[in-house]
Structures are given as C-alpha cells and as structure tokens.
Coordinates of C-alpha atoms and ligand atoms in Angstrom, one line a residue:
M954 CA 77.0 -24.7 -1.1
P955 CA 73.0 -25.5 -1.7
L956 CA 71.2 -24.0 1.6
T957 CA 69.7 -27.4 4.6
D958 CA 67.3 -26.8 6.6
T959 CA 70.2 -27.6 9.3
D960 CA 72.1 -24.7 7.7
L961 CA 69.9 -21.8 7.4
D962 CA 72.5 -19.2 6.7
P963 CA 71.0 -16.0 8.1
I964 CA 71.6 -12.9 6.7
D965 CA 70.0 -11.3 9.6
L966 CA 68.7 -12.7 13.1
L967 CA 66.6 -11.6 16.2
R968 CA 67.5 -13.7 19.2
L969 CA 64.0 -15.2 21.0
G970 CA 65.7 -16.3 24.4
D971 CA 68.6 -19.2 24.4
R972 CA 67.7 -21.3 21.9
H973 CA 65.6 -19.9 19.2
A974 CA 65.9 -17.0 16.8
L975 CA 63.7 -15.2 13.9
A976 CA 66.0 -15.6 11.0
I977 CA 66.0 -13.5 7.9
V978 CA 67.3 -16.1 5.2
D979 CA 68.3 -15.1 1.3
R980 CA 67.2 -17.7 -0.9
D981 CA 68.0 -16.9 -4.5
G982 CA 67.0 -13.2 -3.7
T983 CA 64.0 -14.0 -2.3
L984 CA 63.8 -13.1 1.6
S985 CA 61.6 -15.1 3.9
A986 CA 61.4 -14.7 8.1
V987 CA 61.6 -18.3 9.3
P988 CA 61.9 -19.3 12.9
A989 CA 64.6 -20.9 14.0
V990 CA 65.8 -23.1 16.4
A991 CA 70.0 -23.8 17.9
E992 CA 71.4 -26.9 16.6
G993 CA 74.9 -26.9 17.8
D994 CA 76.7 -24.0 16.4
R995 CA 74.3 -23.8 13.8
W996 CA 70.3 -22.5 13.0
R997 CA 68.1 -25.1 11.7
R998 CA 64.7 -24.6 10.9
A999 CA 62.0 -24.8 13.4
G1000 CA 59.2 -26.3 12.9
S1001 CA 55.9 -26.3 14.9
G1002 CA 56.3 -28.2 18.4
D1003 CA 60.3 -26.6 18.3
G1004 CA 59.7 -23.8 20.5
A1005 CA 60.1 -20.6 18.4
A1006 CA 56.9 -19.3 18.5
E1007 CA 56.5 -20.0 22.4
A1008 CA 59.8 -18.1 22.7
L1009 CA 58.7 -15.4 20.9
L1010 CA 55.6 -15.2 22.7
R1011 CA 57.6 -14.7 25.8
L1012 CA 59.9 -12.1 24.3
L1013 CA 56.3 -10.4 23.8
A1014 CA 55.3 -10.9 27.3
C1015 CA 58.7 -9.4 28.9
T1016 CA 59.1 -6.6 26.8
P1017 CA 55.2 -4.6 26.3
G1018 CA 55.8 -1.6 24.0
R1019 CA 57.9 -0.7 21.3
S1020 CA 61.6 -2.1 21.5
T1021 CA 64.4 -1.9 18.8
H1022 CA 67.0 -4.8 18.2
R1023 CA 69.3 -3.5 15.4
R1024 CA 67.1 -3.9 12.3
F1025 CA 64.3 -5.3 13.8
E1026 CA 61.2 -3.5 16.0
V1027 CA 59.3 -5.7 18.1
V1028 CA 55.9 -3.8 19.2
S1029 CA 53.9 -6.0 21.8
W1030 CA 50.2 -5.1 23.0
T1031 CA 50.5 -8.1 25.6
G1032 CA 51.9 -8.2 29.0
G1033 CA 51.6 -12.1 29.2
P1034 CA 52.1 -14.9 30.7
A1035 CA 52.7 -16.0 27.5
P1036 CA 50.9 -19.7 26.6
E1037 CA 52.8 -22.8 25.4
T1038 CA 52.2 -25.6 23.4
E1039 CA 52.4 -25.3 19.4
R1040 CA 50.3 -26.7 16.6
P1041 CA 50.4 -26.0 13.2
V1042 CA 47.7 -24.2 11.2
T1043 CA 46.4 -26.5 8.8
V1044 CA 44.1 -24.8 6.4
D1045 CA 45.4 -23.3 3.0
Q1046 CA 47.9 -20.4 3.6
T1047 CA 50.3 -17.9 2.0
N1048 CA 52.2 -17.7 5.2
E1049 CA 52.9 -20.3 7.9
S1050 CA 50.6 -19.8 11.2
I1051 CA 51.4 -21.6 14.2
I1052 CA 49.1 -21.4 17.1
V1053 CA 49.8 -21.9 20.7
G1054 CA 48.0 -22.9 23.2
D1055 CA 44.8 -22.1 21.8
L1056 CA 45.7 -18.8 22.8
A1057 CA 48.0 -17.5 20.1
V1058 CA 48.6 -17.3 16.2
V1059 CA 52.1 -16.6 15.5
K1060 CA 52.3 -15.8 11.7
W1061 CA 55.8 -16.1 10.3
A1062 CA 56.0 -14.1 7.0
I1063 CA 57.6 -16.9 4.7
H1064 CA 57.4 -14.4 2.1
L1065 CA 58.6 -11.2 2.8
E1066 CA 57.1 -8.6 1.0
P1067 CA 59.4 -5.4 -0.1
G1068 CA 58.3 -2.4 2.2
P1069 CA 56.5 -0.5 3.0
H1070 CA 54.1 -2.5 5.1
P1071 CA 50.8 -0.9 5.9
A1072 CA 49.6 -3.6 8.9
P1073 CA 51.7 -2.1 11.9
G1074 CA 50.8 1.4 11.9
R1075 CA 47.0 -0.3 10.5
L1076 CA 47.1 -2.4 13.9
A1077 CA 48.8 0.7 16.0
A1078 CA 45.5 2.8 15.0
L1079 CA 42.6 0.5 15.2
T1080 CA 44.5 -0.7 19.1
A1081 CA 44.7 3.0 20.0
A1082 CA 41.2 3.6 19.0
G1083 CA 39.5 1.0 21.0
F1084 CA 38.9 -1.4 17.4
T1085 CA 37.4 -4.9 19.0
A1086 CA 36.1 -6.5 15.8
M1087 CA 39.2 -8.2 15.0
P1088 CA 41.7 -10.7 16.4
T1089 CA 43.3 -9.3 19.3
P1090 CA 46.8 -7.7 18.3
W1091 CA 49.3 -9.3 20.5
G1092 CA 52.4 -8.0 18.7
V1093 CA 54.2 -7.4 15.4
V1094 CA 58.1 -7.9 14.4
T1095 CA 59.1 -5.6 11.9
W1096 CA 62.6 -5.5 9.7
T1097 CA 64.4 -2.9 7.7
P1098 CA 66.8 -3.9 5.3
R1099 CA 70.0 -2.2 4.9
D1100 CA 68.9 -0.6 1.7
G1101 CA 65.0 -0.6 1.9
A1102 CA 62.0 0.1 3.4
E1103 CA 60.7 -1.5 6.8
T1104 CA 58.4 -4.4 6.1
L1105 CA 56.5 -7.2 8.3
V1106 CA 58.0 -10.2 9.3
V1107 CA 55.9 -11.7 12.1
T1108 CA 52.4 -10.8 13.3
V1109 CA 50.9 -12.4 16.7
T1110 CA 47.3 -12.6 16.9
G1111 CA 44.9 -14.2 19.8
Y1112 CA 43.1 -17.2 18.2
L1113 CA 39.6 -17.3 17.9
P1114 CA 38.5 -21.2 18.0
G1115 CA 36.5 -22.4 15.6
A1116 CA 36.6 -19.2 12.9
V1117 CA 35.8 -19.7 9.2
D1118 CA 36.2 -17.3 6.5
G1119 CA 33.0 -15.8 4.3
W1120 CA 34.4 -18.2 1.2
T1121 CA 32.8 -20.8 3.9
W1122 CA 30.6 -19.2 5.8
A1123 CA 28.8 -16.6 3.7
V1124 CA 28.5 -19.3 1.2
E1125 CA 26.5 -21.6 3.2
L1126 CA 24.2 -18.7 4.4
F1127 CA 23.5 -17.8 0.9
K1128 CA 22.5 -21.4 -0.4
D1129 CA 20.1 -22.0 3.0
A1130 CA 18.5 -18.3 2.0
A1131 CA 18.1 -19.6 -1.9
R1132 CA 16.5 -23.4 -1.0
S1133 CA 14.1 -21.7 2.1
G1134 CA 13.5 -18.5 0.7
D1135 CA 13.7 -16.9 4.4
H1136 CA 16.8 -14.0 3.7
A1137 CA 16.7 -13.4 7.6
A1138 CA 19.9 -14.8 8.5
V1139 CA 21.7 -13.6 5.5
I1140 CA 20.6 -10.3 6.1
G1141 CA 21.0 -10.3 9.9
V1142 CA 24.5 -11.3 9.3
C1143 CA 25.5 -8.7 6.6
A1144 CA 23.9 -6.0 8.6
T1145 CA 26.1 -6.7 11.7
L1146 CA 29.2 -6.9 9.2
G1147 CA 28.2 -3.4 7.8
T1148 CA 28.3 -2.2 11.1
V1149 CA 31.7 -3.7 11.9
V1150 CA 33.3 -2.1 8.5
A1151 CA 31.7 1.3 9.9
D1152 CA 33.2 0.8 13.0
M1153 CA 36.4 0.0 11.6
H1154 CA 36.3 2.9 9.5
A1155 CA 35.2 5.4 12.2
A1156 CA 38.2 4.1 14.3
L1157 CA 40.8 4.9 11.3
A1158 CA 39.1 8.4 11.2
A1159 CA 41.9 9.8 12.9
T1160 CA 43.9 9.0 9.7
V1161 CA 41.7 11.4 7.4
T1162 CA 43.5 13.4 5.1
T1163 CA 42.2 15.2 1.8
S1164 CA 42.9 13.7 -1.6
T1165 CA 44.6 15.7 -4.5
R1166 CA 44.3 15.7 -8.2
T1167 CA 47.7 13.2 -7.9
D1168 CA 45.8 11.3 -5.8
A1169 CA 42.6 10.7 -8.4
Q1170 CA 45.0 10.4 -11.6
R1171 CA 46.7 7.5 -10.0
W1172 CA 43.3 6.0 -9.1
R1173 CA 42.0 6.2 -12.5
D1174 CA 45.3 5.3 -14.0
G1175 CA 45.3 2.0 -12.0
A1176 CA 41.3 1.2 -12.8
F1177 CA 42.7 1.5 -16.8
A1178 CA 45.5 0.0 -16.5
T1179 CA 43.5 -3.0 -14.7
L1180 CA 41.1 -2.8 -17.9
A1181 CA 43.9 -3.1 -20.0
A1182 CA 45.4 -6.3 -18.5
A1183 CA 41.6 -7.6 -18.1
R1184 CA 41.3 -7.5 -21.7
Q1185 CA 44.5 -9.3 -22.7
L1186 CA 43.4 -12.3 -19.9
A1187 CA 39.2 -12.3 -20.3
R1188 CA 37.8 -15.7 -21.9
P1189 CA 36.2 -14.9 -24.9
G1190 CA 32.9 -14.1 -23.5
S1191 CA 33.8 -11.1 -21.4
A1192 CA 36.7 -9.9 -24.0
Q1193 CA 33.6 -9.8 -26.3
L1194 CA 31.4 -8.0 -23.2
L1195 CA 34.4 -5.2 -22.7
A1196 CA 34.5 -4.3 -26.5
D1197 CA 30.8 -4.1 -26.9
H1198 CA 30.9 -1.9 -23.6
D1199 CA 33.8 0.1 -23.8
E1200 CA 32.1 3.2 -23.9
H1201 CA 30.3 2.9 -20.6
I1202 CA 33.1 1.3 -19.2
T1203 CA 35.6 4.1 -19.8
A1204 CA 32.6 6.6 -18.6
V1205 CA 32.5 4.9 -15.1
L1206 CA 36.0 4.2 -14.9
D1207 CA 36.7 7.6 -15.6
R1208 CA 34.7 8.7 -12.9
L1209 CA 37.9 8.0 -10.5
S1210 CA 39.5 11.2 -11.9
T1211 CA 36.7 13.1 -10.4
L1212 CA 37.7 12.3 -6.3
V1213 CA 39.4 15.2 -6.0
G1214 CA 39.0 16.6 -2.5
I1215 CA 37.3 14.0 -0.6
P1216 CA 38.0 12.2 2.3
I1217 CA 40.8 9.6 2.5
L1218 CA 41.8 7.2 5.5
N1219 CA 44.1 4.6 5.8
A1220 CA 41.3 2.0 5.0
H1221 CA 42.0 -1.5 4.9
G1222 CA 42.8 -1.7 1.5
D1223 CA 41.7 -5.4 0.5
L1224 CA 38.3 -6.1 2.0
H1225 CA 36.0 -9.1 0.7
V1226 CA 34.5 -11.6 2.5
G1227 CA 37.5 -14.0 2.5
Q1228 CA 39.2 -11.5 5.3
V1229 CA 36.3 -12.1 7.5
L1230 CA 36.0 -14.9 10.1
R1231 CA 33.1 -15.7 11.7
T1232 CA 32.7 -17.5 15.1
G1233 CA 29.2 -17.9 16.2
D1234 CA 27.9 -14.7 16.2
L1235 CA 30.8 -12.7 16.5
L1236 CA 32.5 -11.3 12.6
V1237 CA 35.9 -9.9 13.0
I1238 CA 38.0 -8.3 10.3
T1239 CA 41.9 -9.6 9.4
D1240 CA 44.7 -9.3 7.1
F1241 CA 45.5 -5.7 7.4
D1242 CA 48.4 -6.4 4.6
G1243 CA 46.9 -4.3 2.0
N1244 CA 46.2 -4.8 -1.6
P1245 CA 48.7 -7.4 -3.1
V1246 CA 48.0 -6.0 -6.9
L1247 CA 49.8 -2.9 -5.8
P1248 CA 53.3 -2.0 -5.6
P1249 CA 54.2 -1.6 -2.1
A1250 CA 54.8 2.1 -2.1
E1251 CA 51.3 2.6 -3.1
R1252 CA 49.6 -0.2 -0.6
I1253 CA 50.3 2.2 2.3
L1254 CA 49.2 5.5 0.5
P1255 CA 45.5 6.9 2.1
V1256 CA 42.1 5.4 -0.3
P1257 CA 38.4 6.7 0.0
A1258 CA 36.6 4.4 2.5
A1259 CA 34.6 3.2 -0.7
V1260 CA 37.3 1.2 -1.6
D1261 CA 36.4 -1.3 1.4
V1262 CA 32.8 -0.9 0.8
A1263 CA 33.0 -1.8 -2.9
G1264 CA 35.1 -4.5 -2.1
I1265 CA 32.9 -6.1 0.3
L1266 CA 30.0 -5.5 -1.6
Q1267 CA 31.2 -6.8 -4.9
S1268 CA 32.7 -10.1 -2.6
L1269 CA 28.9 -10.6 -1.5
S1270 CA 28.2 -10.6 -5.3
H1271 CA 31.1 -13.3 -6.3
V1272 CA 29.6 -15.1 -3.2
A1273 CA 26.1 -15.6 -4.6
I1274 CA 28.3 -16.7 -8.1
V1275 CA 30.3 -19.6 -6.0
A1276 CA 26.8 -20.9 -4.3
A1277 CA 25.2 -21.4 -7.4
E1278 CA 28.6 -23.3 -8.9
R1279 CA 28.8 -25.7 -6.1
S1280 CA 25.1 -26.6 -5.8
E1281 CA 22.1 -27.5 -7.5
L1282 CA 21.0 -23.7 -7.5
T1283 CA 20.8 -21.7 -10.6
P1284 CA 21.8 -17.9 -10.7
E1285 CA 18.6 -16.8 -10.6
H1286 CA 17.9 -18.5 -7.1
L1287 CA 21.0 -16.5 -5.8
T1288 CA 20.4 -13.2 -7.5
P1289 CA 17.4 -12.0 -4.9
V1290 CA 19.7 -13.5 -1.9
D1291 CA 22.7 -11.5 -3.2
A1292 CA 20.5 -7.9 -3.2
D1293 CA 19.5 -8.8 0.3
A1294 CA 22.7 -9.1 1.3
R1295 CA 24.0 -6.2 -0.2
A1296 CA 21.2 -3.9 1.2
A1297 CA 21.3 -4.8 4.4
L1298 CA 25.7 -4.6 4.2
L1299 CA 25.1 -0.7 2.6
N1300 CA 22.2 0.4 4.9
A1301 CA 23.7 -0.9 8.2
Y1302 CA 26.6 0.5 7.2
L1303 CA 25.8 4.2 6.5
H1304 CA 23.6 3.8 9.5
R1305 CA 26.1 3.4 11.9
L1306 CA 28.9 5.7 9.9
S1307 CA 26.0 8.8 10.7
E1308 CA 25.7 7.5 14.0
T1309 CA 29.5 7.7 14.8
G1310 CA 30.0 11.1 13.0
H1311 CA 31.6 10.3 10.0
A1312 CA 28.9 9.9 7.4
D1313 CA 30.9 12.1 5.3
L1314 CA 33.6 9.2 4.9
H1315 CA 31.3 7.8 2.4
I1316 CA 31.4 8.5 -1.4
A1317 CA 28.3 6.8 -3.2
H1318 CA 29.2 7.6 -6.4
A1319 CA 32.9 6.2 -6.3
L1320 CA 30.8 2.7 -5.7
G1321 CA 30.1 1.6 -9.1
A1322 CA 33.7 2.5 -10.6
L1323 CA 35.7 0.9 -7.7
R1324 CA 33.3 -2.6 -8.0
L1325 CA 33.7 -2.5 -11.9
Q1326 CA 37.6 -2.2 -11.2
Q1327 CA 37.4 -5.2 -8.3
V1328 CA 35.9 -7.6 -11.7
L1329 CA 38.1 -6.7 -13.6
R1330 CA 41.1 -7.4 -11.1
E1331 CA 39.4 -10.9 -11.0
V1332 CA 39.8 -11.5 -14.3
V1333 CA 43.3 -10.4 -14.2
Y1334 CA 44.1 -12.6 -10.5
A1335 CA 42.2 -15.6 -12.9
G1336 CA 44.2 -15.2 -15.7
R1337 CA 47.4 -15.0 -14.4
H1338 CA 47.3 -17.5 -11.6
L1339 CA 44.2 -19.3 -11.0
P1340 CA 42.1 -20.1 -14.3
R1341 CA 39.6 -22.2 -12.6
W1342 CA 37.8 -18.7 -10.6
M1343 CA 37.4 -17.2 -14.0
Y1344 CA 33.7 -18.5 -13.7
V1345 CA 33.3 -15.8 -11.2
P1346 CA 34.1 -12.7 -13.1
D1347 CA 32.6 -14.1 -16.4
A1348 CA 28.9 -14.3 -14.1
A1349 CA 29.9 -11.2 -12.4
L1350 CA 30.9 -8.9 -15.2
P1351 CA 27.4 -8.8 -16.8
A1352 CA 25.6 -8.1 -13.9
L1353 CA 27.7 -5.6 -13.0
L1354 CA 27.4 -3.9 -16.1
R1355 CA 23.3 -4.3 -16.6
E1356 CA 23.5 -2.5 -12.8
T1357 CA 25.8 0.4 -13.3
S1358 CA 24.0 1.0 -16.6
R1359 CA 20.9 1.3 -15.2
Ligands
ADP568 P1 47.7 -15.9 5.3 O1 48.4 -14.9 4.6 O2 49.0 -17.2 5.0 O3 46.7 -16.2 4.1 P2 45.8 -15.5 6.9 O4 46.0 -14.0 8.1 O5 44.6 -15.1 6.1 O6 46.9 -16.1 6.7 O7 45.4 -16.5 8.1 C1 44.9 -18.0 7.7 C2 44.0 -18.8 7.9 O8 44.3 -19.1 9.2 C3 42.5 -18.0 8.2 O9 42.1 -17.9 7.2 C4 42.1 -18.8 9.3 O10 41.4 -19.7 9.1 C5 43.3 -19.1 10.0 N1 43.2 -17.9 11.4 C6 44.2 -16.6 10.8 N2 44.1 -15.9 12.0 C7 43.3 -16.8 12.9 C8 42.9 -16.6 14.3 N3 43.2 -15.2 14.7 N4 42.2 -17.2 15.1 C9 41.6 -18.6 14.5 N5 42.3 -18.8 13.4 C10 42.8 -18.1 12.2
MG569 MG1 44.7 -14.7 3.7

C-alpha cells in the first residue's frame, strides 16, 4: 500500500511530548526525518503550524545537555523558555526549516545523509571554544541506524532576522564597487570575513593533528578523480583548456601529495560565500554539514585550514563572474574588485591567525591546488546537476590558470 501523509509508518520515532514526534521514514530505501503529529492512532506528516517544531523546542528547553532516547540522542545548549508560533522558511532549501517565534530555526533533515555526520562535533567544538560568528546553536538531534553510523536529523539554531547569504550580499557589493570604482565597502566586509574565518579556525584548533602520507595521497587522488570527471563533463572550451594545460594542471594538483606532516583540523569543509549570512554589519558562518561531494566517511576527516581559505577565496572570484553575468558590467570591470576582495580577506585572515597564535595553520603553497580543485568540482557539479551554472567555472578556469602559472 502506498504511504500517504496521514499514514507515515515510521521505522523509528522520537516522542516530542503528547501529540508530536520526530519520525524516521523509509520511502523506497531513502530515509527522511520528518515532523509528525498524532491524528487518532496514526502519525500524520506535520507542517508549519502543526506544533512539532514548538514541541521539539520544549524538549530542548527541559533537557539541557545530552540525553539518549534509544537510538536518538538529543543535545541541547539552551535552557528555555521555548518560543512559540511556527512559520516556514520560504527560500530555496535542501531541507525543511521552520522559524519559531522569530527566535529559532528548526531544520528537519528531509534528506537524511548516511553517517557519520560532521555537524554535531563541529558545533560542539565551536560552542565550547566560545565562537560566536555563527547562528547560535540551540541543539541537535542525531539518530543511529541499526546497521550504520550516527547521523544528524535535526538542527536548531538562533534565528537571524533579515539574514541573506553571500550569493546575494556579495554580488550586490561587487556590482556597487565595480560601478562606482570605490572598493572600500567590499574591502571592509571581506576583511571582516577573513577575521571571522581565522577566529573559526582558532576556535577549532583544539582538534589539530598532523597529516600523514595516507592523508596527502587521499587528497591528491581525490583531486585527480575530480580532474578526470571534469574532463568528461566540461564543455568544449574548458575541455580544450584542460587538455592544453594538462602538464601545468597535473603539476599543481600533484602538490597535494606533498602535504605530509602539516597541521590539519576539523575545519568547516565546505566554505564559500553561500555559507556566510549577513545581517547589517554582522557576518555569520552556517552549514557545518561537511562537503557534500565527499563520501560520508571522508567528510568528517580533518583537513588543512587552507581548504576553507581556498574555498572562500575562490567563491569570491565566482561572485565576480556572477556579478558580470547578472548586470551590464563586463568581466574587466569586476576583475579589480575580485582582486581587492581576495587580498583583503587573505590579509585579514593571516593577521588574525597570527594574533591568535595559530599562524602555523596556514599552508600557503596548498592554495593554488585547492582553488583549482574547487573550480574542477564546479565543472562536475554543473555538468551533473546544474548546467546553467557552467558559465562560472568556464570563466574561472582560464583566470585561475593564468594566476597559478605566473
Ligand atoms: P539547507 O541545508 O536546507 O539549504 P540552510 O541551513 O542552508 O538549509 O538554510 C537555508 C536558508 O535558510 C539560508 O540560506 C537562510 O536564508 C535561511 N537560514 C538558515 N539558518 C538561518 C538562521 N539561523 N537565521 C536566519 N535565516 C536562516
Ligand atoms: Mg544551504
């Protein structure tokens, strides 16, 4: 019998008070964590306004710390009182987020990822270290399947009114700077962002270990696998460029195999401007779910801090490409803005990293290879999932090849 919304048939359930639950459902082998509300003797899929998010917040408020409910684990960093009144987040999203009382965002993992999941550990480490440039974590719920690793099913964070992500705020800033020739605002915001990223790495420094030959070989092999996929998926122009510069590209990516004996840490892992929310002068980093292109077991492994730095720097170059595409501006108008933005971010990052006593975390000679890998990943992503994004890596690749061959 096909499942309907009034007959969830959960494979596991976390009760949230009398009438609500968090249900794990299996639809044709795909697991989801969905909010549920009791209807007679059945569980119905709860929507915004049905009170499941409010019920979860009440549970977090009355059980601060860590508590285990069979295969569920609830971690709460809040002691209440629990806000009320639900409304949905309406922007494009992968999961399903509900805003409660304009104070908290409850994100249900509608697409349950196989574990292990990096977010609970990252959020706990950042919270313990007093890092504040992220939406305030209120709590997480994890679930451990009978035959698998623990994974994340709900994340609750403090709500930031009016927050927009970098694919909006940075694109606007870049366009304004290119039109006026005044780069002060871009430089100011990117410097702040560099400081925030350094503070995040300093906060995660408690997780530092040293890379082994196996780590370096895995990074190198991963980059060459990405290169092979990009060669298959690139459009003719970029495919030609990859062929023409094969020797240079191979040499750059090969540098990853030399990253032995360097400091590595539980970094963000998927840092780009889209993960940076801005509200007024405040910048916060979101989404500690790890890099979705890596297999789950690899997502939780420590990496050089330079992975995050390369990710955020390269995303600024992509912002410049998007800004030119979506306006009357040409790439030539945007190039100096991009250069100033990246220089400001990197300088501020290095300055703060030194100030906090963690200068050794920065591995400058890895940046070129990691940025190149990021561009190749964008080719693969666009080729497989989002063809209309391909203009971004198509424009980024020649620019980066010019930069790395200087
Ligand atoms: P998904 O994994 O579903 O993409 P995200 O965590 O990226 O979910 O959030 C999706 C969107 O919801 C963000 O781009 C942002 O607009 C909004 N959002 C997420 N967290 C918050 C928050 N704490 N405060 C305000 N808005 C948020
Ligand atoms: Mg997102």
